[in-house]
Coordinates of C-alpha atoms in Angstrom, one line a residue:
Chain H
X1 CA -24.8 0.8 8.3
X2 CA -22.3 -0.2 5.6
X3 CA -19.0 -1.2 5.4
X4 CA -16.7 1.1 3.6
X5 CA -13.7 0.1 1.4
X6 CA -11.6 3.1 1.4
X7 CA -8.5 3.1 -1.1
X8 CA -6.0 5.6 0.5
X9 CA -4.1 6.2 -2.7
X10 CA 0.1 5.5 -3.0
X11 CA 2.2 7.9 -0.8
X12 CA 0.9 10.5 1.7
X13 CA -2.1 11.1 4.0
X14 CA -3.5 13.8 2.0
X15 CA -4.0 11.2 -1.2
X16 CA -6.9 10.3 0.0
X17 CA -10.2 11.7 -1.9
X18 CA -12.1 14.0 -0.6
X19 CA -15.4 11.7 -0.5
X20 CA -13.4 8.9 0.7
X21 CA -12.1 11.7 3.8
X22 CA -16.4 12.9 4.5
X23 CA -17.1 9.4 4.4
X24 CA -14.4 8.6 7.1
X25 CA -15.5 11.4 9.1
X26 CA -18.8 9.5 9.6
X27 CA -17.5 6.3 10.6
X28 CA -17.5 4.8 14.3
X29 CA -14.8 2.4 13.8
X30 CA -12.0 2.8 11.2
X31 CA -9.8 -0.5 10.2
X32 CA -6.2 0.2 8.6
X33 CA -5.1 -3.1 6.5
X34 CA -1.6 -3.0 7.1
X35 CA -0.2 -6.2 5.6
X36 CA -0.2 -6.2 2.0
X37 CA 1.2 -2.4 1.5
X38 CA 1.9 0.5 3.8
X39 CA 1.6 4.2 3.4
X40 CA 5.7 4.7 4.0
X41 CA 5.4 8.6 4.6
X42 CA 3.3 8.0 7.4
X43 CA 6.3 6.0 9.5
X44 CA 9.7 8.3 10.5
X45 CA 12.0 5.2 9.0
X46 CA 10.9 2.9 6.8
X47 CA 13.2 0.2 8.4
X48 CA 11.7 0.1 11.4
X49 CA 8.0 0.5 9.8
X50 CA 5.4 0.7 12.4
X51 CA 2.1 0.3 11.4
X52 CA 0.9 1.5 14.9
X53 CA 2.9 4.6 14.1
X54 CA 1.3 5.1 10.5
X55 CA -2.2 4.6 12.4
X56 CA -1.4 7.8 14.4
X57 CA -0.2 9.7 12.0
X58 CA -3.1 9.1 9.3
X59 CA -5.4 10.1 11.9
X60 CA -3.4 13.4 13.0
X61 CA -3.0 14.6 9.4
X62 CA -6.4 13.7 8.4
X63 CA -7.8 15.7 11.8
X64 CA -9.6 12.3 12.5
X65 CA -11.4 11.8 16.5
X66 CA -11.7 8.4 15.9
X67 CA -8.8 6.5 16.6
X68 CA -7.8 4.1 13.6
X69 CA -7.1 0.4 14.8
X70 CA -4.7 -2.1 12.7
X71 CA -6.1 -4.8 11.0
X72 CA -3.7 -7.3 10.6
X73 CA -3.7 -10.4 8.2
X74 CA -5.1 -12.5 11.3
X75 CA -7.7 -9.9 11.9
X76 CA -9.0 -9.9 8.2
X77 CA -8.9 -13.5 7.8
X78 CA -10.0 -14.9 10.9
X79 CA -11.4 -12.0 12.8
X80 CA -13.9 -10.4 10.2
X81 CA -16.7 -10.9 12.8
X82 CA -14.9 -7.9 15.0
X83 CA -14.4 -5.7 11.9
X84 CA -18.5 -6.4 10.7
X85 CA -19.8 -6.2 14.2
X86 CA -22.8 -3.9 15.0
X87 CA -22.9 -3.2 11.5
X88 CA -26.4 -4.4 10.9
X89 CA -27.2 -1.3 13.1
X90 CA -28.1 1.8 11.3
X91 CA -25.9 4.6 13.1
X92 CA -23.2 2.1 13.0
X93 CA -20.6 3.1 9.9
X94 CA -17.4 1.2 9.8
X95 CA -14.4 2.1 7.8
X96 CA -12.0 -0.6 6.4
X97 CA -8.4 1.7 4.4
X98 CA -6.6 0.2 2.1
X99 CA -3.5 1.3 0.8
X100 CA -3.9 1.6 -2.8
X101 CA -7.1 0.8 -4.0
X102 CA -9.6 -1.3 -1.9
X103 CA -9.6 -4.2 -5.3
X104 CA -5.8 -3.8 -6.3
X105 CA -3.1 -5.7 -5.9
X106 CA -5.2 -7.6 -3.6
X107 CA -9.0 -7.9 -3.5
X108 CA -10.7 -8.2 0.0
X109 CA -13.3 -10.5 -1.9
X110 CA -13.5 -12.9 1.4
X111 CA -14.5 -9.4 3.5
X112 CA -17.2 -8.3 1.5
X113 CA -19.0 -11.7 0.9
X114 CA -19.1 -12.0 4.4
X115 CA -20.5 -8.3 4.9
X116 CA -23.4 -9.1 2.1
X117 CA -24.0 -12.9 3.8
X118 CA -25.1 -10.1 6.6
X119 CA -27.1 -8.2 4.5
X120 CA -24.4 -5.1 5.5
X121 CA -24.3 -2.7 2.7
X122 CA -20.9 -2.6 1.2
X123 CA -19.6 1.1 -0.3
X124 CA -16.3 1.7 -1.9
X125 CA -14.2 4.9 -2.5
X126 CA -11.6 3.9 -5.3
X127 CA -7.9 5.5 -5.3
X128 CA -5.3 4.8 -7.8
X129 CA -2.9 1.9 -7.4
X130 CA 0.1 1.0 -8.1
X131 CA -1.6 -1.4 -11.4
X132 CA -2.4 2.1 -12.8
X133 CA -0.1 4.4 -11.6
X134 CA 3.0 2.6 -13.5
X135 CA 2.0 4.4 -16.4
X136 CA 3.7 7.3 -14.9
X137 CA 6.3 5.1 -17.2
X138 CA 5.5 6.1 -20.5
X139 CA 4.5 2.5 -20.5
X140 CA 0.7 2.0 -21.9
X141 CA -1.6 0.2 -19.4
X142 CA -3.3 -1.5 -22.4
X143 CA 0.2 -3.0 -23.5
X144 CA 0.9 -4.9 -20.2
X145 CA -0.3 -8.8 -19.8
X146 CA -0.9 -10.5 -16.7
X147 CA 0.8 -9.2 -13.4
X148 CA 2.7 -11.3 -11.3
X149 CA 4.3 -11.6 -7.8
X150 CA 7.7 -11.6 -7.0
X151 CA 8.8 -13.3 -3.7
X152 CA 11.8 -13.6 -1.5
X153 CA 13.7 -16.7 -2.4
X154 CA 14.8 -18.4 0.3
X155 CA 18.5 -19.5 -0.7
X156 CA 19.1 -21.7 2.4
X157 CA 16.2 -23.8 2.6
X158 CA 16.2 -23.7 -1.6
X159 CA 13.1 -22.4 -2.0
X160 CA 12.8 -20.3 -5.3
X161 CA 9.0 -20.4 -6.2
X162 CA 8.9 -19.2 -10.0
X163 CA 5.5 -19.8 -11.5
X164 CA 6.0 -16.1 -12.4
X165 CA 8.5 -16.9 -15.0
X166 CA 6.0 -18.8 -17.2
X167 CA 3.6 -16.0 -17.1
X168 CA 6.6 -13.9 -18.1
X169 CA 6.9 -15.7 -21.2
X170 CA 3.2 -16.0 -21.9
X171 CA 3.3 -12.1 -21.8
X172 CA 6.4 -12.2 -24.3
X173 CA 4.7 -14.0 -26.7
X174 CA 2.1 -11.5 -27.0
X175 CA 5.0 -8.8 -27.1
X176 CA 3.6 -7.1 -23.6
X177 CA 5.1 -5.5 -20.6
X178 CA 4.9 -7.7 -17.5
X179 CA 4.5 -5.5 -14.1
X180 CA 5.8 -7.4 -11.2
X181 CA 5.0 -6.6 -7.9
X182 CA 7.6 -7.0 -5.2
X183 CA 7.4 -8.7 -1.8
X184 CA 6.3 -6.8 1.2
X185 CA 6.8 -8.4 4.9
X186 CA 5.2 -6.6 7.6
X187 CA 4.2 -8.0 10.5
X188 CA 5.6 -11.5 9.9
X189 CA 6.4 -14.0 13.0
X190 CA 9.1 -16.1 13.0
X191 CA 8.5 -20.2 13.6
X192 CA 9.3 -19.6 17.2
X193 CA 6.7 -16.8 17.7
X194 CA 3.7 -18.1 15.9
X195 CA 4.1 -21.7 17.0
X196 CA 3.9 -19.7 20.8
X197 CA 1.4 -17.3 19.3
X198 CA 3.3 -14.6 21.0
X199 CA 3.0 -11.5 18.4
X200 CA 6.3 -10.5 18.0
X201 CA 6.9 -9.3 14.6
X202 CA 10.0 -9.4 13.2
X203 CA 11.5 -6.3 11.3
X204 CA 9.5 -5.5 7.9
X205 CA 11.2 -6.4 4.5
X206 CA 10.7 -4.8 1.4
X207 CA 12.2 -6.4 -1.7
X208 CA 13.4 -3.5 -3.9
X209 CA 14.1 -3.8 -8.0
X210 CA 17.9 -4.8 -7.9
X211 CA 16.8 -8.3 -5.7
X212 CA 14.0 -8.8 -8.3
X213 CA 16.3 -8.5 -11.1
X214 CA 19.0 -10.9 -9.7
X215 CA 16.2 -13.3 -9.2
X216 CA 14.8 -13.0 -12.3
X217 CA 18.1 -14.0 -14.0
X218 CA 18.9 -16.3 -11.4
X219 CA 15.8 -18.4 -12.8
X220 CA 16.5 -17.8 -16.4
X221 CA 19.7 -19.8 -15.9
X222 CA 17.5 -22.9 -15.5
X223 CA 15.1 -21.9 -17.9
X224 CA 17.5 -20.3 -20.7
X225 CA 14.1 -19.1 -22.8
X226 CA 15.5 -15.4 -23.0
X227 CA 12.8 -13.8 -21.5
X228 CA 14.6 -12.7 -18.5
X229 CA 17.6 -12.7 -20.0
X230 CA 20.3 -10.1 -18.7
X231 CA 20.1 -7.9 -22.2
X232 CA 16.0 -7.3 -21.8
X233 CA 14.8 -3.8 -20.9
X234 CA 13.5 -3.1 -17.6
X235 CA 12.1 -0.5 -15.2
X236 CA 12.1 -0.2 -11.8
X237 CA 9.5 2.0 -10.3
X238 CA 10.3 3.5 -6.6
X239 CA 8.2 5.2 -4.5
X240 CA 5.4 5.9 -7.5
X241 CA 3.3 9.3 -6.5
X242 CA 5.4 10.7 -4.0
X243 CA 7.7 13.2 -4.2
X244 CA 10.4 11.0 -3.6
X245 CA 9.6 9.1 -7.4
X246 CA 12.8 7.4 -8.8
X247 CA 12.2 5.8 -12.2
X248 CA 15.5 3.5 -13.4
X249 CA 15.5 2.2 -17.1
X250 CA 18.0 -0.5 -17.8
X251 CA 18.8 -4.1 -18.8
X252 CA 18.1 -6.5 -16.0
X253 CA 21.9 -6.8 -16.0
X254 CA 22.2 -3.2 -15.0
X255 CA 19.5 -2.8 -12.8
X256 CA 20.7 -5.9 -10.9
X257 CA 23.7 -4.1 -10.4
X258 CA 22.4 -0.7 -8.8
X259 CA 22.8 0.1 -5.0
X260 CA 19.6 0.2 -3.2
X261 CA 20.7 3.9 -2.8
X262 CA 20.2 4.5 -6.5
X263 CA 17.0 2.9 -7.0
X264 CA 15.3 5.2 -4.4
X265 CA 13.5 3.5 -1.4
X266 CA 10.6 1.2 -1.2
X267 CA 7.7 0.6 -2.1
X268 CA 9.1 -0.7 -5.5
X269 CA 8.3 -2.6 -8.8
X270 CA 9.9 -3.8 -11.4
X271 CA 8.6 -3.8 -15.3
X272 CA 10.1 -6.0 -17.9
X273 CA 9.2 -4.3 -21.4
X274 CA 7.7 -6.1 -24.0
X275 CA 8.4 -6.8 -27.8
X276 CA 5.6 -4.6 -29.1
X277 CA 6.8 -1.8 -27.3
X278 CA 5.6 1.9 -29.4
X279 CA 8.6 4.4 -30.0
X280 CA 6.8 7.1 -28.0
X281 CA 7.4 4.4 -24.9
X282 CA 10.4 3.9 -25.5
X283 CA 11.4 7.5 -25.8
X284 CA 9.6 8.5 -23.0
X285 CA 11.7 6.1 -21.1
X286 CA 14.8 7.4 -22.0
X287 CA 13.7 10.5 -20.2
X288 CA 14.9 9.2 -17.1
X289 CA 18.0 7.1 -18.3
X290 CA 21.2 9.1 -17.5
X291 CA 23.5 7.6 -20.4
X292 CA 21.2 8.1 -23.1
X293 CA 24.0 6.3 -25.7
X294 CA 23.7 2.8 -23.6
X295 CA 20.2 3.4 -23.8
X296 CA 20.0 3.8 -27.2
X297 CA 22.0 0.9 -28.1
X298 CA 20.4 -1.9 -25.6
X299 CA 17.2 -0.6 -27.6
X300 CA 18.5 -0.9 -30.9
X301 CA 19.5 -3.9 -30.0
X302 CA 16.2 -5.5 -28.9
X303 CA 13.7 -3.6 -30.7
X304 CA 15.9 -2.0 -33.6
X305 CA 16.9 1.5 -34.6
X306 CA 14.5 4.0 -33.3
X307 CA 13.8 7.4 -34.6
X308 CA 13.4 9.7 -31.6
X309 CA 10.5 12.5 -32.6
X310 CA 12.1 16.0 -32.0
X311 CA 9.3 18.2 -29.5
Chain Z
X1 CA 7.0 26.4 -12.7
X2 CA 5.9 23.0 -13.2
X3 CA 2.8 21.3 -15.5
X4 CA 0.7 19.6 -12.9
X5 CA -1.1 16.4 -14.7
X6 CA -4.2 15.6 -12.0
X7 CA -6.4 12.9 -11.8
X8 CA -10.2 13.6 -11.3
X9 CA -11.1 10.4 -10.3
X10 CA -14.2 8.3 -12.0
X11 CA -17.5 9.9 -10.3
X12 CA -17.9 13.1 -8.6
X13 CA -16.0 16.4 -8.0
X14 CA -15.2 15.2 -5.0
X15 CA -13.2 12.2 -6.7
X16 CA -10.0 14.4 -6.7
X17 CA -7.7 13.7 -3.9
X18 CA -6.9 16.7 -1.1
X19 CA -3.2 16.5 -2.6
X20 CA -4.7 16.9 -6.1
X21 CA -7.4 19.8 -4.9
X22 CA -4.3 21.5 -2.6
X23 CA -2.1 21.7 -6.1
X24 CA -4.7 22.9 -8.3
X25 CA -5.2 25.8 -5.5
X26 CA -1.5 27.3 -6.7
X27 CA -2.1 26.8 -10.5
X28 CA -3.1 30.3 -12.4
X29 CA -4.4 28.2 -15.5
X30 CA -6.7 25.2 -15.6
X31 CA -7.2 22.8 -18.5
X32 CA -9.9 20.1 -18.4
X33 CA -9.0 17.5 -20.8
X34 CA -12.5 16.8 -22.4
X35 CA -12.8 14.3 -25.3
X36 CA -11.2 10.9 -23.7
X37 CA -13.6 10.7 -20.8
X38 CA -15.7 12.7 -19.2
X39 CA -17.0 13.5 -15.2
X40 CA -20.9 12.7 -15.7
X41 CA -21.9 13.7 -12.6
X42 CA -20.5 17.2 -13.8
X43 CA -23.7 17.4 -16.2
X44 CA -27.4 18.1 -15.8
X45 CA -28.5 15.5 -18.9
X46 CA -25.9 13.2 -19.7
X47 CA -27.1 12.8 -23.1
X48 CA -26.5 16.5 -24.3
X49 CA -23.3 16.4 -22.3
X50 CA -21.8 20.1 -22.3
X51 CA -18.1 20.0 -21.4
X52 CA -18.4 23.6 -20.8
X53 CA -21.1 23.3 -18.4
X54 CA -18.9 20.8 -16.9
X55 CA -15.9 22.6 -16.2
X56 CA -18.1 25.2 -14.1
X57 CA -19.6 22.9 -11.8
X58 CA -16.3 21.6 -10.8
X59 CA -14.8 24.9 -10.2
X60 CA -18.0 25.8 -7.9
X61 CA -18.2 22.2 -6.5
X62 CA -14.5 22.8 -5.7
X63 CA -14.4 26.4 -4.6
X64 CA -12.0 27.5 -7.3
X65 CA -10.8 31.1 -8.0
X66 CA -9.7 30.1 -11.3
X67 CA -11.5 29.5 -14.2
X68 CA -11.5 25.6 -15.7
X69 CA -10.8 25.7 -19.5
X70 CA -11.7 23.2 -22.0
X71 CA -8.8 21.2 -23.5
X72 CA -10.3 19.3 -27.0
X73 CA -8.6 17.1 -29.0
X74 CA -7.5 20.3 -31.0
X75 CA -6.0 22.0 -28.2
X76 CA -4.0 19.1 -26.5
X77 CA -2.7 17.2 -30.0
X78 CA -1.5 20.3 -31.5
X79 CA -1.8 23.4 -29.2
X80 CA 0.8 22.5 -26.5
X81 CA 2.5 25.6 -27.0
X82 CA -0.8 27.3 -25.5
X83 CA -1.2 24.8 -22.6
X84 CA 2.6 25.2 -21.9
X85 CA 2.9 28.9 -22.2
X86 CA 4.7 31.2 -19.7
X87 CA 5.5 27.5 -17.8
X88 CA 9.3 28.5 -17.7
X89 CA 8.4 31.5 -15.4
X90 CA 8.7 29.9 -11.5
X91 CA 5.4 31.6 -10.6
X92 CA 3.5 30.2 -13.4
X93 CA 1.8 26.4 -12.6
X94 CA -0.6 25.2 -14.9
X95 CA -3.1 22.0 -14.4
X96 CA -3.9 19.7 -17.1
X97 CA -7.0 17.9 -15.3
X98 CA -7.7 14.3 -16.3
X99 CA -11.1 11.9 -15.8
X100 CA -9.5 8.9 -14.1
X101 CA -5.6 8.8 -13.5
X102 CA -3.4 11.2 -16.2
X103 CA -1.5 7.6 -17.0
X104 CA -4.6 5.4 -17.6
X105 CA -6.4 4.2 -20.7
X106 CA -4.8 7.8 -22.3
X107 CA -1.0 8.4 -21.6
X108 CA -0.6 12.0 -22.4
X109 CA 2.8 11.1 -23.4
X110 CA 3.2 13.6 -25.9
X111 CA 2.0 16.9 -23.7
X112 CA 4.6 15.2 -21.2
X113 CA 7.4 15.1 -23.7
X114 CA 7.1 18.6 -25.1
X115 CA 7.3 20.1 -21.6
X116 CA 10.2 18.2 -20.5
X117 CA 11.7 19.5 -24.0
X118 CA 11.0 23.1 -22.5
X119 CA 12.7 22.1 -19.4
X120 CA 9.4 22.2 -17.6
X121 CA 8.8 19.9 -14.5
X122 CA 6.2 17.8 -14.7
X123 CA 4.2 17.0 -11.5
X124 CA 1.7 14.2 -11.6
X125 CA -1.1 13.3 -9.1
X126 CA -2.2 9.9 -9.6
X127 CA -6.2 8.7 -9.1
X128 CA -8.3 5.6 -10.0
X129 CA -8.7 4.5 -13.4
X130 CA -11.3 2.3 -14.9
X131 CA -8.3 0.1 -15.0
X132 CA -7.7 -0.8 -11.8
X133 CA -11.6 0.2 -10.6
X134 CA -13.0 -2.8 -12.5
X135 CA -11.7 -4.5 -9.4
X136 CA -15.1 -3.9 -7.9
X137 CA -16.7 -6.9 -9.8
X138 CA -14.6 -9.1 -7.4
X139 CA -12.4 -9.9 -11.0
X140 CA -8.7 -10.2 -9.5
X141 CA -6.9 -7.7 -11.6
X142 CA -3.7 -10.0 -11.7
X143 CA -6.1 -12.1 -13.6
X144 CA -6.7 -9.6 -16.6
X145 CA -4.7 -9.7 -19.9
X146 CA -4.2 -7.0 -22.1
X147 CA -7.1 -4.4 -22.4
X148 CA -9.0 -3.6 -25.6
X149 CA -11.1 -0.5 -27.2
X150 CA -14.4 -1.5 -28.9
X151 CA -15.8 1.8 -31.3
X152 CA -18.7 1.8 -32.5
X153 CA -19.4 0.4 -36.1
X154 CA -20.6 1.3 -38.9
X155 CA -22.7 -0.2 -40.4
X156 CA -23.5 1.6 -43.0
X157 CA -20.2 2.1 -44.5
X158 CA -19.2 -1.8 -43.2
X159 CA -16.6 0.0 -40.9
X160 CA -16.3 -2.5 -38.5
X161 CA -12.9 -2.8 -37.0
X162 CA -11.8 -6.1 -35.6
X163 CA -8.4 -5.9 -34.4
X164 CA -9.8 -6.4 -30.5
X165 CA -10.9 -9.6 -31.2
X166 CA -7.4 -11.3 -31.9
X167 CA -6.2 -9.9 -28.3
X168 CA -9.3 -11.6 -27.3
X169 CA -8.5 -14.3 -28.5
X170 CA -4.8 -13.9 -27.1
X171 CA -6.0 -13.5 -23.5
X172 CA -8.4 -16.4 -23.7
X173 CA -6.0 -18.8 -24.5
X174 CA -4.1 -17.8 -21.4
X175 CA -7.6 -18.0 -19.8
X176 CA -7.3 -14.3 -19.1
X177 CA -10.0 -11.7 -18.9
X178 CA -10.5 -9.2 -20.9
X179 CA -11.4 -5.0 -20.0
X180 CA -12.9 -3.9 -23.0
X181 CA -13.2 0.2 -23.3
X182 CA -16.1 1.6 -25.0
X183 CA -16.2 4.3 -27.6
X184 CA -17.2 7.6 -26.4
X185 CA -17.9 10.6 -29.0
X186 CA -17.8 13.9 -27.0
X187 CA -17.1 17.2 -29.3
X188 CA -16.9 15.4 -32.4
X189 CA -17.8 17.5 -35.8
X190 CA -19.1 16.2 -38.7
X191 CA -17.2 15.8 -41.9
X192 CA -18.9 19.2 -42.9
X193 CA -18.5 21.2 -39.9
X194 CA -14.8 19.8 -39.6
X195 CA -14.4 20.7 -43.2
X196 CA -15.4 24.2 -43.1
X197 CA -14.0 25.0 -39.8
X198 CA -17.1 25.4 -37.9
X199 CA -16.7 24.5 -33.7
X200 CA -20.2 23.0 -34.1
X201 CA -20.1 19.5 -32.6
X202 CA -22.2 16.3 -32.6
X203 CA -24.5 15.5 -29.7
X204 CA -22.4 13.6 -27.6
X205 CA -22.3 9.3 -28.1
X206 CA -21.4 6.9 -25.4
X207 CA -21.2 3.3 -26.1
X208 CA -23.3 0.9 -23.9
X209 CA -22.6 -2.7 -22.5
X210 CA -25.5 -4.4 -25.0
X211 CA -23.9 -2.6 -28.2
X212 CA -20.6 -3.7 -27.3
X213 CA -21.9 -7.6 -26.7
X214 CA -23.7 -7.4 -29.9
X215 CA -20.5 -5.7 -32.2
X216 CA -19.0 -8.5 -30.0
X217 CA -21.4 -11.3 -31.7
X218 CA -21.4 -10.3 -34.7
X219 CA -17.4 -10.7 -35.3
X220 CA -18.0 -13.9 -33.6
X221 CA -19.9 -15.2 -36.6
X222 CA -17.2 -13.9 -39.0
X223 CA -14.4 -15.4 -37.1
X224 CA -15.7 -18.0 -35.3
X225 CA -13.2 -19.4 -32.8
X226 CA -15.9 -19.2 -29.9
X227 CA -13.6 -16.9 -27.8
X228 CA -17.0 -14.1 -28.1
X229 CA -19.7 -16.8 -28.5
X230 CA -23.2 -16.2 -26.9
X231 CA -22.7 -18.5 -24.1
X232 CA -20.0 -16.5 -22.6
X233 CA -19.8 -15.3 -19.1
X234 CA -19.2 -11.3 -19.3
X235 CA -19.8 -8.9 -17.0
X236 CA -21.1 -4.8 -18.1
X237 CA -20.2 -2.3 -15.4
X238 CA -21.7 1.5 -15.7
X239 CA -20.8 4.1 -13.4
X240 CA -18.1 2.7 -11.5
X241 CA -17.6 4.5 -8.4
X242 CA -20.6 6.5 -8.1
X243 CA -23.8 6.1 -6.1
X244 CA -25.5 4.7 -9.6
X245 CA -23.1 2.3 -10.0
X246 CA -24.5 -1.2 -11.3
X247 CA -23.0 -4.2 -12.6
X248 CA -24.6 -6.9 -15.0
X249 CA -23.3 -10.0 -14.9
X250 CA -24.3 -12.7 -17.8
X251 CA -23.6 -14.2 -21.3
X252 CA -22.8 -12.1 -23.8
X253 CA -26.4 -13.4 -25.7
X254 CA -28.0 -12.1 -22.3
X255 CA -26.5 -8.8 -21.9
X256 CA -27.2 -7.6 -25.7
X257 CA -31.0 -8.1 -25.0
X258 CA -30.7 -6.1 -21.8
X259 CA -31.9 -3.0 -22.2
X260 CA -30.0 0.8 -21.9
X261 CA -32.3 1.1 -19.1
X262 CA -31.1 -2.4 -17.2
X263 CA -27.5 -1.4 -17.5
X264 CA -27.6 2.1 -16.0
X265 CA -26.2 5.0 -17.5
X266 CA -22.8 5.9 -19.3
X267 CA -20.1 5.5 -19.0
X268 CA -19.4 1.6 -18.9
X269 CA -16.7 -1.1 -19.5
X270 CA -17.2 -5.0 -20.4
X271 CA -15.3 -7.2 -19.0
X272 CA -15.1 -11.0 -20.8
X273 CA -14.2 -13.4 -18.4
X274 CA -11.6 -16.0 -18.7
X275 CA -11.1 -19.6 -18.3
X276 CA -8.8 -19.2 -15.4
X277 CA -11.4 -17.6 -13.5
X278 CA -11.2 -18.4 -9.4
X279 CA -14.2 -19.9 -7.8
X280 CA -14.1 -16.9 -5.3
X281 CA -14.4 -14.4 -8.5
X282 CA -17.3 -16.3 -10.0
X283 CA -18.9 -16.0 -6.6
X284 CA -18.6 -12.4 -6.2
X285 CA -20.2 -12.1 -9.9
X286 CA -22.6 -14.1 -8.0
X287 CA -23.9 -11.5 -5.7
X288 CA -24.5 -9.5 -8.7
X289 CA -27.1 -11.9 -10.3
X290 CA -31.2 -11.9 -10.0
X291 CA -31.5 -15.3 -11.5
X292 CA -29.0 -17.7 -9.3
X293 CA -30.2 -20.5 -10.7
X294 CA -29.4 -19.4 -14.5
X295 CA -26.3 -18.1 -13.5
X296 CA -24.9 -21.5 -11.6
X297 CA -25.9 -23.4 -15.1
X298 CA -24.4 -20.8 -17.3
X299 CA -21.1 -21.1 -15.1
X300 CA -21.1 -25.0 -14.5
X301 CA -21.6 -25.1 -18.3
X302 CA -18.5 -23.1 -18.8
X303 CA -16.1 -23.8 -15.7
X304 CA -17.9 -27.0 -14.3
X305 CA -19.6 -27.6 -11.2
X306 CA -18.4 -24.9 -8.2
X307 CA -19.1 -25.4 -4.5
X308 CA -19.8 -21.8 -3.6
X309 CA -18.2 -21.0 0.3
X310 CA -20.6 -20.5 3.1
X311 CA -19.7 -17.4 4.6

């Protein structure tokens, strides 16, 4: 009878919870939300990320008898009737799988409200989201301000959305950290294919931390408040929660200059460190740094001299 | 060889991830952090919450052969040598279980830094935290400002810490929501037992949303900025992620007047809704409300007249 929103966590098929798997096993239809985030480990080559392959891998790894269908933006935003079909019947359970937590970076408010309007019960199985897993940097979650999103600039058409800058400014004035979520383009059609209704998708694109840092520096050049200055301390997290997790710490200028290779693969996020940072947070970040002398000098310039605790 | 920090999620033993369980199965020593949060379903009577019983239930439900030891504040903060003992040896794996996410509301920075100082590898298995699971209210996580904590006031001694008020004020000026984490007192000794070094613990206490709302109104009477005014819209979440989850929506005054029974059991958190709230967020909250007329009138006074979308 119910619609179950089940969080998959961040990295591997086995990041699902036991409760999530048990719930999934009683579902007759399973959808995988495949346009706001992806479970990278389920695709053989991330540059050619294929949601269908991801769904098959997930089904195999979790030993599910029911095949997993792909829910693209179209299906979720205008085809919720398809997803909710028959959910009024007592013996029909439908699962909607979401990478991370079902109410993480994206909430599927609309789908849930539509289910409730049909008197369909909605069950939720929570999981880790990037919104809480960034705690792996040692930065305290309660010192974060509002989260912002960074989309790819389109230099050709001069499209450089920068509303995130004002939010970072607000967080900065309170001394808070800012989590910057980076653009993901999966299953996007170009204008021609969209206009002709052809379901041919562009190659997926995942923004990395170096591009994000460069775009921040670019807008800083216009705005000149200093909050995204080249000397500001930031952290790039790559593949959080996976065995290939990588954490890079440096000034925005240093991070902008790192290669894709150095940063690690997608998915990535960036955190701009706030002024109210605690010495233990800085000491934790220092663990990820190779050139500790340079780090200490950056930190001293921004936050004053620190006394590292001997453990 | 490594120290594994494993998140247990929010409600049931089966909220652990498959990956977390697989990791746990290869550990020779397992500790359960039992002073910042608790897995309520593992104790038969929450008012008499017993960490030892919780550890036994967890061991049984997860079919573990290794017994789970309780790590109280003392052991974690001054006895990390005990936890880390032998972790340099290649065949010794130690697990440190944390309710929620290991880097959620509390980060175990100190323990991780001590492990790293010994060159012990640290593995992390993420899980849902209350910091992201509050998305179940329909309030968007990226519209939250900094998180605050509310401790029990001690009226007798006039101890009423209110630094949270300034943070709420800061969030409010940006129009953001504030998550208020509520006090938990588990394994606390009274002064006499503490002084005599007797490991006799007080009955556990869990703050509920009504007490939190009352304390907010109390400080508002002194400060009078209006941010915690009796008419402000707030949400109390109880037992998030469990089958007994309950979400109560109302003004601070209405929530302060609800009984413990009406709010549901512990653990609870409160969210103060910010001015920049989106109509879909308000519509989602409306689903949890019995008296929709009263809610609509509250909302209209605070945010202007809303047009609910027909689903």
